[in-house]
């Protein structure tokens, strides 16, 4: 038996999230229930927050807890959390999150187009400044999409790319740059 547990009802590739500037999130998602039916696995929509201690406990018990209070036995466990940043809720003023500061999780839930429209509505006309943090492929692609979107809206803006590395995409060979 194969079980998939995810907090979202549908799959959305974060590497394609930048496309939500012009496409609806719904057009880019695939229902986990539909995939489960097609490929013969079960799907549970739940959020499993864990740390090392919980992961070790689950491994020694060979069971995962479920929201309904049940237990899901397993012989093997693949933890595929994807990449994630630090939880900003602990380090940022709550009134900034979702109004001036957006994480990939927030963009995944609302779509980049609605965030950008809100940005234009909430900021005064004139030169607006928008910064993208992270010079990896996702950050750069978002920068290109945001630039195109704001140009099409005829907005006066300044974009910034913030990254710790001296060059973008440092994992790629020098000839790539």
mmCIF file with all atom_site columns, C-alpha atoms in Angstrom:
data_model
loop_
_atom_site.group_PDB
_atom_site.id
_atom_site.type_symbol
_atom_site.label_atom_id
_atom_site.label_alt_id
_atom_site.label_comp_id
_atom_site.label_asym_id
_atom_site.label_entity_id
_atom_site.label_seq_id
_atom_site.pdbx_PDB_ins_code
_atom_site.Cartn_x
_atom_site.Cartn_y
_atom_site.Cartn_z
_atom_site.occupancy
_atom_site.B_iso_or_equiv
_atom_site.pdbx_formal_charge
_atom_site.auth_seq_id
_atom_site.auth_comp_id
_atom_site.auth_asym_id
_atom_site.auth_atom_id
_atom_site.pdbx_PDB_model_num
ATOM 1   C CA . UNK A 1 1   ? 0.000  0.000  0.000   1.00 0.00 ? 1   UNK A CA 1
ATOM 2   C CA . UNK A 1 2   ? 1.216  3.493  -0.849  1.00 0.00 ? 2   UNK A CA 1
ATOM 3   C CA . UNK A 1 3   ? -0.111 6.563  0.960   1.00 0.00 ? 3   UNK A CA 1
ATOM 4   C CA . UNK A 1 4   ? 0.486  10.211 0.116   1.00 0.00 ? 4   UNK A CA 1
ATOM 5   C CA . UNK A 1 5   ? 0.005  12.842 2.814   1.00 0.00 ? 5   UNK A CA 1
ATOM 6   C CA . UNK A 1 6   ? -0.051 16.507 1.873   1.00 0.00 ? 6   UNK A CA 1
ATOM 7   C CA . UNK A 1 7   ? -1.685 19.568 3.395   1.00 0.00 ? 7   UNK A CA 1
ATOM 8   C CA . UNK A 1 8   ? -2.921 20.729 -0.005  1.00 0.00 ? 8   UNK A CA 1
ATOM 9   C CA . UNK A 1 9   ? -5.659 19.037 -2.051  1.00 0.00 ? 9   UNK A CA 1
ATOM 10  C CA . UNK A 1 10  ? -3.718 19.341 -5.312  1.00 0.00 ? 10  UNK A CA 1
ATOM 11  C CA . UNK A 1 11  ? -0.188 19.198 -6.678  1.00 0.00 ? 11  UNK A CA 1
ATOM 12  C CA . UNK A 1 12  ? 1.406  22.449 -7.819  1.00 0.00 ? 12  UNK A CA 1
ATOM 13  C CA . UNK A 1 13  ? 5.014  22.509 -8.943  1.00 0.00 ? 13  UNK A CA 1
ATOM 14  C CA . UNK A 1 14  ? 6.725  25.395 -7.164  1.00 0.00 ? 14  UNK A CA 1
ATOM 15  C CA . UNK A 1 15  ? 9.108  25.664 -10.107 1.00 0.00 ? 15  UNK A CA 1
ATOM 16  C CA . UNK A 1 16  ? 6.093  26.788 -12.164 1.00 0.00 ? 16  UNK A CA 1
ATOM 17  C CA . UNK A 1 17  ? 4.633  29.132 -9.536  1.00 0.00 ? 17  UNK A CA 1
ATOM 18  C CA . UNK A 1 18  ? 5.924  32.167 -11.424 1.00 0.00 ? 18  UNK A CA 1
ATOM 19  C CA . UNK A 1 19  ? 3.376  31.348 -14.133 1.00 0.00 ? 19  UNK A CA 1
ATOM 20  C CA . UNK A 1 20  ? 0.627  32.381 -11.709 1.00 0.00 ? 20  UNK A CA 1
ATOM 21  C CA . UNK A 1 21  ? 1.355  35.963 -12.761 1.00 0.00 ? 21  UNK A CA 1
ATOM 22  C CA . UNK A 1 22  ? -0.714 35.235 -15.881 1.00 0.00 ? 22  UNK A CA 1
ATOM 23  C CA . UNK A 1 23  ? -2.380 31.868 -15.235 1.00 0.00 ? 23  UNK A CA 1
ATOM 24  C CA . UNK A 1 24  ? -4.818 30.832 -12.539 1.00 0.00 ? 24  UNK A CA 1
ATOM 25  C CA . UNK A 1 25  ? -3.529 28.487 -9.877  1.00 0.00 ? 25  UNK A CA 1
ATOM 26  C CA . UNK A 1 26  ? -6.341 26.084 -10.721 1.00 0.00 ? 26  UNK A CA 1
ATOM 27  C CA . UNK A 1 27  ? -5.047 25.675 -14.281 1.00 0.00 ? 27  UNK A CA 1
ATOM 28  C CA . UNK A 1 28  ? -1.646 24.604 -12.930 1.00 0.00 ? 28  UNK A CA 1
ATOM 29  C CA . UNK A 1 29  ? -2.760 22.090 -10.311 1.00 0.00 ? 29  UNK A CA 1
ATOM 30  C CA . UNK A 1 30  ? -3.611 18.404 -10.430 1.00 0.00 ? 30  UNK A CA 1
ATOM 31  C CA . UNK A 1 31  ? -5.906 16.899 -7.798  1.00 0.00 ? 31  UNK A CA 1
ATOM 32  C CA . UNK A 1 32  ? -4.170 14.384 -5.540  1.00 0.00 ? 32  UNK A CA 1
ATOM 33  C CA . UNK A 1 33  ? -7.435 12.413 -5.352  1.00 0.00 ? 33  UNK A CA 1
ATOM 34  C CA . UNK A 1 34  ? -7.509 12.160 -9.154  1.00 0.00 ? 34  UNK A CA 1
ATOM 35  C CA . UNK A 1 35  ? -3.874 11.031 -9.201  1.00 0.00 ? 35  UNK A CA 1
ATOM 36  C CA . UNK A 1 36  ? -4.582 8.545  -6.406  1.00 0.00 ? 36  UNK A CA 1
ATOM 37  C CA . UNK A 1 37  ? -7.390 6.995  -8.446  1.00 0.00 ? 37  UNK A CA 1
ATOM 38  C CA . UNK A 1 38  ? -5.253 6.799  -11.573 1.00 0.00 ? 38  UNK A CA 1
ATOM 39  C CA . UNK A 1 39  ? -2.106 5.437  -9.941  1.00 0.00 ? 39  UNK A CA 1
ATOM 40  C CA . UNK A 1 40  ? -3.540 3.277  -7.145  1.00 0.00 ? 40  UNK A CA 1
ATOM 41  C CA . UNK A 1 41  ? -2.464 5.022  -3.950  1.00 0.00 ? 41  UNK A CA 1
ATOM 42  C CA . UNK A 1 42  ? -4.422 6.611  -1.112  1.00 0.00 ? 42  UNK A CA 1
ATOM 43  C CA . UNK A 1 43  ? -4.348 10.321 -0.369  1.00 0.00 ? 43  UNK A CA 1
ATOM 44  C CA . UNK A 1 44  ? -4.770 11.999 3.015   1.00 0.00 ? 44  UNK A CA 1
ATOM 45  C CA . UNK A 1 45  ? -5.037 15.776 3.117   1.00 0.00 ? 45  UNK A CA 1
ATOM 46  C CA . UNK A 1 46  ? -3.298 16.572 6.374   1.00 0.00 ? 46  UNK A CA 1
ATOM 47  C CA . UNK A 1 47  ? -0.458 18.688 7.641   1.00 0.00 ? 47  UNK A CA 1
ATOM 48  C CA . UNK A 1 48  ? 2.273  16.774 9.450   1.00 0.00 ? 48  UNK A CA 1
ATOM 49  C CA . UNK A 1 49  ? 4.537  19.164 11.303  1.00 0.00 ? 49  UNK A CA 1
ATOM 50  C CA . UNK A 1 50  ? 7.532  17.388 12.734  1.00 0.00 ? 50  UNK A CA 1
ATOM 51  C CA . UNK A 1 51  ? 10.993 17.743 14.124  1.00 0.00 ? 51  UNK A CA 1
ATOM 52  C CA . UNK A 1 52  ? 13.791 15.204 14.628  1.00 0.00 ? 52  UNK A CA 1
ATOM 53  C CA . UNK A 1 53  ? 12.291 13.846 17.837  1.00 0.00 ? 53  UNK A CA 1
ATOM 54  C CA . UNK A 1 54  ? 8.859  13.249 16.268  1.00 0.00 ? 54  UNK A CA 1
ATOM 55  C CA . UNK A 1 55  ? 10.380 11.725 13.158  1.00 0.00 ? 55  UNK A CA 1
ATOM 56  C CA . UNK A 1 56  ? 12.403 9.339  15.329  1.00 0.00 ? 56  UNK A CA 1
ATOM 57  C CA . UNK A 1 57  ? 9.305  8.458  17.383  1.00 0.00 ? 57  UNK A CA 1
ATOM 58  C CA . UNK A 1 58  ? 7.293  7.704  14.257  1.00 0.00 ? 58  UNK A CA 1
ATOM 59  C CA . UNK A 1 59  ? 10.134 5.635  12.853  1.00 0.00 ? 59  UNK A CA 1
ATOM 60  C CA . UNK A 1 60  ? 10.507 3.533  16.002  1.00 0.00 ? 60  UNK A CA 1
ATOM 61  C CA . UNK A 1 61  ? 6.716  3.048  16.260  1.00 0.00 ? 61  UNK A CA 1
ATOM 62  C CA . UNK A 1 62  ? 6.398  2.544  12.476  1.00 0.00 ? 62  UNK A CA 1
ATOM 63  C CA . UNK A 1 63  ? 3.203  4.624  12.525  1.00 0.00 ? 63  UNK A CA 1
ATOM 64  C CA . UNK A 1 64  ? 2.153  8.142  11.593  1.00 0.00 ? 64  UNK A CA 1
ATOM 65  C CA . UNK A 1 65  ? -0.596 9.932  13.502  1.00 0.00 ? 65  UNK A CA 1
ATOM 66  C CA . UNK A 1 66  ? -3.591 11.182 11.500  1.00 0.00 ? 66  UNK A CA 1
ATOM 67  C CA . UNK A 1 67  ? -5.831 14.192 12.146  1.00 0.00 ? 67  UNK A CA 1
ATOM 68  C CA . UNK A 1 68  ? -8.743 11.854 12.863  1.00 0.00 ? 68  UNK A CA 1
ATOM 69  C CA . UNK A 1 69  ? -6.821 10.336 15.762  1.00 0.00 ? 69  UNK A CA 1
ATOM 70  C CA . UNK A 1 70  ? -5.942 7.188  13.856  1.00 0.00 ? 70  UNK A CA 1
ATOM 71  C CA . UNK A 1 71  ? -2.556 5.706  13.108  1.00 0.00 ? 71  UNK A CA 1
ATOM 72  C CA . UNK A 1 72  ? -1.136 4.943  9.665   1.00 0.00 ? 72  UNK A CA 1
ATOM 73  C CA . UNK A 1 73  ? 1.350  2.045  9.815   1.00 0.00 ? 73  UNK A CA 1
ATOM 74  C CA . UNK A 1 74  ? 4.353  2.025  7.470   1.00 0.00 ? 74  UNK A CA 1
ATOM 75  C CA . UNK A 1 75  ? 7.349  -0.114 6.585   1.00 0.00 ? 75  UNK A CA 1
ATOM 76  C CA . UNK A 1 76  ? 9.170  2.663  4.764   1.00 0.00 ? 76  UNK A CA 1
ATOM 77  C CA . UNK A 1 77  ? 8.743  6.430  5.028   1.00 0.00 ? 77  UNK A CA 1
ATOM 78  C CA . UNK A 1 78  ? 9.829  8.945  2.376   1.00 0.00 ? 78  UNK A CA 1
ATOM 79  C CA . UNK A 1 79  ? 9.862  12.501 3.708   1.00 0.00 ? 79  UNK A CA 1
ATOM 80  C CA . UNK A 1 80  ? 9.684  14.805 0.676   1.00 0.00 ? 80  UNK A CA 1
ATOM 81  C CA . UNK A 1 81  ? 9.149  18.273 2.084   1.00 0.00 ? 81  UNK A CA 1
ATOM 82  C CA . UNK A 1 82  ? 10.597 20.272 -0.783  1.00 0.00 ? 82  UNK A CA 1
ATOM 83  C CA . UNK A 1 83  ? 12.641 23.369 -0.193  1.00 0.00 ? 83  UNK A CA 1
ATOM 84  C CA . UNK A 1 84  ? 11.501 25.909 2.309   1.00 0.00 ? 84  UNK A CA 1
ATOM 85  C CA . UNK A 1 85  ? 12.775 29.010 3.961   1.00 0.00 ? 85  UNK A CA 1
ATOM 86  C CA . UNK A 1 86  ? 12.773 29.915 7.603   1.00 0.00 ? 86  UNK A CA 1
ATOM 87  C CA . UNK A 1 87  ? 9.289  30.388 9.062   1.00 0.00 ? 87  UNK A CA 1
ATOM 88  C CA . UNK A 1 88  ? 8.906  34.155 8.771   1.00 0.00 ? 88  UNK A CA 1
ATOM 89  C CA . UNK A 1 89  ? 6.011  34.216 11.227  1.00 0.00 ? 89  UNK A CA 1
ATOM 90  C CA . UNK A 1 90  ? 8.587  33.985 14.048  1.00 0.00 ? 90  UNK A CA 1
ATOM 91  C CA . UNK A 1 91  ? 10.818 36.741 12.658  1.00 0.00 ? 91  UNK A CA 1
ATOM 92  C CA . UNK A 1 92  ? 8.481  39.229 10.996  1.00 0.00 ? 92  UNK A CA 1
ATOM 93  C CA . UNK A 1 93  ? 5.835  41.596 12.282  1.00 0.00 ? 93  UNK A CA 1
ATOM 94  C CA . UNK A 1 94  ? 2.495  39.808 11.664  1.00 0.00 ? 94  UNK A CA 1
ATOM 95  C CA . UNK A 1 95  ? 0.978  42.844 9.933   1.00 0.00 ? 95  UNK A CA 1
ATOM 96  C CA . UNK A 1 96  ? 3.661  42.701 7.218   1.00 0.00 ? 96  UNK A CA 1
ATOM 97  C CA . UNK A 1 97  ? 3.065  39.088 6.174   1.00 0.00 ? 97  UNK A CA 1
ATOM 98  C CA . UNK A 1 98  ? 0.581  38.981 3.336   1.00 0.00 ? 98  UNK A CA 1
ATOM 99  C CA . UNK A 1 99  ? 0.489  42.753 2.947   1.00 0.00 ? 99  UNK A CA 1
ATOM 100 C CA . UNK A 1 100 ? 4.110  43.682 2.188   1.00 0.00 ? 100 UNK A CA 1
ATOM 101 C CA . UNK A 1 101 ? 6.032  40.420 2.622   1.00 0.00 ? 101 UNK A CA 1
ATOM 102 C CA . UNK A 1 102 ? 5.075  37.298 0.644   1.00 0.00 ? 102 UNK A CA 1
ATOM 103 C CA . UNK A 1 103 ? 6.531  33.806 0.882   1.00 0.00 ? 103 UNK A CA 1
ATOM 104 C CA . UNK A 1 104 ? 6.325  31.107 -1.790  1.00 0.00 ? 104 UNK A CA 1
ATOM 105 C CA . UNK A 1 105 ? 3.704  29.412 0.396   1.00 0.00 ? 105 UNK A CA 1
ATOM 106 C CA . UNK A 1 106 ? 1.552  32.549 0.279   1.00 0.00 ? 106 UNK A CA 1
ATOM 107 C CA . UNK A 1 107 ? 1.996  32.845 -3.480  1.00 0.00 ? 107 UNK A CA 1
ATOM 108 C CA . UNK A 1 108 ? 1.052  29.172 -3.778  1.00 0.00 ? 108 UNK A CA 1
ATOM 109 C CA . UNK A 1 109 ? -2.190 29.839 -1.949  1.00 0.00 ? 109 UNK A CA 1
ATOM 110 C CA . UNK A 1 110 ? -3.258 33.091 -3.610  1.00 0.00 ? 110 UNK A CA 1
ATOM 111 C CA . UNK A 1 111 ? -1.363 33.298 -6.903  1.00 0.00 ? 111 UNK A CA 1
ATOM 112 C CA . UNK A 1 112 ? 1.147  35.914 -7.969  1.00 0.00 ? 112 UNK A CA 1
ATOM 113 C CA . UNK A 1 113 ? -1.345 37.873 -10.077 1.00 0.00 ? 113 UNK A CA 1
ATOM 114 C CA . UNK A 1 114 ? -3.582 38.699 -7.109  1.00 0.00 ? 114 UNK A CA 1
ATOM 115 C CA . UNK A 1 115 ? -0.521 39.619 -5.022  1.00 0.00 ? 115 UNK A CA 1
ATOM 116 C CA . UNK A 1 116 ? 0.761  41.964 -7.744  1.00 0.00 ? 116 UNK A CA 1
ATOM 117 C CA . UNK A 1 117 ? -2.659 43.563 -8.234  1.00 0.00 ? 117 UNK A CA 1
ATOM 118 C CA . UNK A 1 118 ? -2.854 44.086 -4.473  1.00 0.00 ? 118 UNK A CA 1
ATOM 119 C CA . UNK A 1 119 ? 0.652  45.584 -4.528  1.00 0.00 ? 119 UNK A CA 1
ATOM 120 C CA . UNK A 1 120 ? -0.426 48.112 -7.167  1.00 0.00 ? 120 UNK A CA 1
ATOM 121 C CA . UNK A 1 121 ? -3.668 48.917 -5.296  1.00 0.00 ? 121 UNK A CA 1
ATOM 122 C CA . UNK A 1 122 ? -1.970 49.320 -1.903  1.00 0.00 ? 122 UNK A CA 1
ATOM 123 C CA . UNK A 1 123 ? 0.991  51.444 -2.970  1.00 0.00 ? 123 UNK A CA 1
ATOM 124 C CA . UNK A 1 124 ? 0.886  55.058 -4.013  1.00 0.00 ? 124 UNK A CA 1
ATOM 125 C CA . UNK A 1 125 ? 1.309  55.885 -7.671  1.00 0.00 ? 125 UNK A CA 1
ATOM 126 C CA . UNK A 1 126 ? 4.750  57.022 -8.665  1.00 0.00 ? 126 UNK A CA 1
ATOM 127 C CA . UNK A 1 127 ? 7.827  54.867 -8.384  1.00 0.00 ? 127 UNK A CA 1
ATOM 128 C CA . UNK A 1 128 ? 7.052  51.676 -6.487  1.00 0.00 ? 128 UNK A CA 1
ATOM 129 C CA . UNK A 1 129 ? 9.835  49.411 -5.279  1.00 0.00 ? 129 UNK A CA 1
ATOM 130 C CA . UNK A 1 130 ? 9.525  45.650 -5.227  1.00 0.00 ? 130 UNK A CA 1
ATOM 131 C CA . UNK A 1 131 ? 12.307 43.308 -4.094  1.00 0.00 ? 131 UNK A CA 1
ATOM 132 C CA . UNK A 1 132 ? 12.697 39.607 -4.833  1.00 0.00 ? 132 UNK A CA 1
ATOM 133 C CA . UNK A 1 133 ? 14.839 37.693 -2.351  1.00 0.00 ? 133 UNK A CA 1
ATOM 134 C CA . UNK A 1 134 ? 16.752 34.758 -3.799  1.00 0.00 ? 134 UNK A CA 1
ATOM 135 C CA . UNK A 1 135 ? 18.807 34.715 -6.987  1.00 0.00 ? 135 UNK A CA 1
ATOM 136 C CA . UNK A 1 136 ? 18.099 31.083 -7.835  1.00 0.00 ? 136 UNK A CA 1
ATOM 137 C CA . UNK A 1 137 ? 16.032 29.944 -10.810 1.00 0.00 ? 137 UNK A CA 1
ATOM 138 C CA . UNK A 1 138 ? 12.688 30.599 -9.070  1.00 0.00 ? 138 UNK A CA 1
ATOM 139 C CA . UNK A 1 139 ? 13.654 34.103 -7.947  1.00 0.00 ? 139 UNK A CA 1
ATOM 140 C CA . UNK A 1 140 ? 14.999 35.084 -11.358 1.00 0.00 ? 140 UNK A CA 1
ATOM 141 C CA . UNK A 1 141 ? 11.971 33.702 -13.182 1.00 0.00 ? 141 UNK A CA 1
ATOM 142 C CA . UNK A 1 142 ? 9.669  35.607 -10.806 1.00 0.00 ? 142 UNK A CA 1
ATOM 143 C CA . UNK A 1 143 ? 11.694 38.764 -11.480 1.00 0.00 ? 143 UNK A CA 1
ATOM 144 C CA . UNK A 1 144 ? 11.153 38.383 -15.257 1.00 0.00 ? 144 UNK A CA 1
ATOM 145 C CA . UNK A 1 145 ? 7.417  37.702 -14.846 1.00 0.00 ? 145 UNK A CA 1
ATOM 146 C CA . UNK A 1 146 ? 6.925  40.593 -12.401 1.00 0.00 ? 146 UNK A CA 1
ATOM 147 C CA . UNK A 1 147 ? 8.794  42.948 -14.726 1.00 0.00 ? 147 UNK A CA 1
ATOM 148 C CA . UNK A 1 148 ? 6.591  41.950 -17.666 1.00 0.00 ? 148 UNK A CA 1
ATOM 149 C CA . UNK A 1 149 ? 3.383  42.219 -15.610 1.00 0.00 ? 149 UNK A CA 1
ATOM 150 C CA . UNK A 1 150 ? 4.225  45.699 -14.274 1.00 0.00 ? 150 UNK A CA 1
ATOM 151 C CA . UNK A 1 151 ? 5.256  46.921 -17.741 1.00 0.00 ? 151 UNK A CA 1
ATOM 152 C CA . UNK A 1 152 ? 1.915  45.725 -19.132 1.00 0.00 ? 152 UNK A CA 1
ATOM 153 C CA . UNK A 1 153 ? 0.127  47.645 -16.346 1.00 0.00 ? 153 UNK A CA 1
ATOM 154 C CA . UNK A 1 154 ? 2.186  50.726 -17.258 1.00 0.00 ? 154 UNK A CA 1
ATOM 155 C CA . UNK A 1 155 ? 3.280  51.010 -13.626 1.00 0.00 ? 155 UNK A CA 1
ATOM 156 C CA . UNK A 1 156 ? 6.263  53.108 -12.592 1.00 0.00 ? 156 UNK A CA 1
ATOM 157 C CA . UNK A 1 157 ? 8.410  50.706 -10.585 1.00 0.00 ? 157 UNK A CA 1
ATOM 158 C CA . UNK A 1 158 ? 11.865 49.638 -9.537  1.00 0.00 ? 158 UNK A CA 1
ATOM 159 C CA . UNK A 1 159 ? 12.765 45.958 -9.121  1.00 0.00 ? 159 UNK A CA 1
ATOM 160 C CA . UNK A 1 160 ? 15.559 44.645 -6.938  1.00 0.00 ? 160 UNK A CA 1
ATOM 161 C CA . UNK A 1 161 ? 17.048 41.171 -6.694  1.00 0.00 ? 161 UNK A CA 1
ATOM 162 C CA . UNK A 1 162 ? 18.589 40.369 -3.310  1.00 0.00 ? 162 UNK A CA 1
ATOM 163 C CA . UNK A 1 163 ? 20.900 37.416 -2.873  1.00 0.00 ? 163 UNK A CA 1
ATOM 164 C CA . UNK A 1 164 ? 23.953 36.494 -0.783  1.00 0.00 ? 164 UNK A CA 1
ATOM 165 C CA . UNK A 1 165 ? 25.948 35.268 -3.765  1.00 0.00 ? 165 UNK A CA 1
ATOM 166 C CA . UNK A 1 166 ? 27.986 37.546 -6.018  1.00 0.00 ? 166 UNK A CA 1
ATOM 167 C CA . UNK A 1 167 ? 26.417 36.078 -9.148  1.00 0.00 ? 167 UNK A CA 1
ATOM 168 C CA . UNK A 1 168 ? 23.043 34.598 -9.956  1.00 0.00 ? 168 UNK A CA 1
ATOM 169 C CA . UNK A 1 169 ? 22.608 30.817 -10.181 1.00 0.00 ? 169 UNK A CA 1
ATOM 170 C CA . UNK A 1 170 ? 25.933 30.026 -8.455  1.00 0.00 ? 170 UNK A CA 1
ATOM 171 C CA . UNK A 1 171 ? 25.382 26.257 -8.708  1.00 0.00 ? 171 UNK A CA 1
ATOM 172 C CA . UNK A 1 172 ? 25.724 26.399 -12.492 1.00 0.00 ? 172 UNK A CA 1
ATOM 173 C CA . UNK A 1 173 ? 29.093 26.360 -14.326 1.00 0.00 ? 173 UNK A CA 1
ATOM 174 C CA . UNK A 1 174 ? 30.846 29.688 -14.932 1.00 0.00 ? 174 UNK A CA 1
ATOM 175 C CA . UNK A 1 175 ? 30.322 29.315 -18.689 1.00 0.00 ? 175 UNK A CA 1
ATOM 176 C CA . UNK A 1 176 ? 26.587 29.481 -18.028 1.00 0.00 ? 176 UNK A CA 1
ATOM 177 C CA . UNK A 1 177 ? 26.876 33.030 -16.717 1.00 0.00 ? 177 UNK A CA 1
#
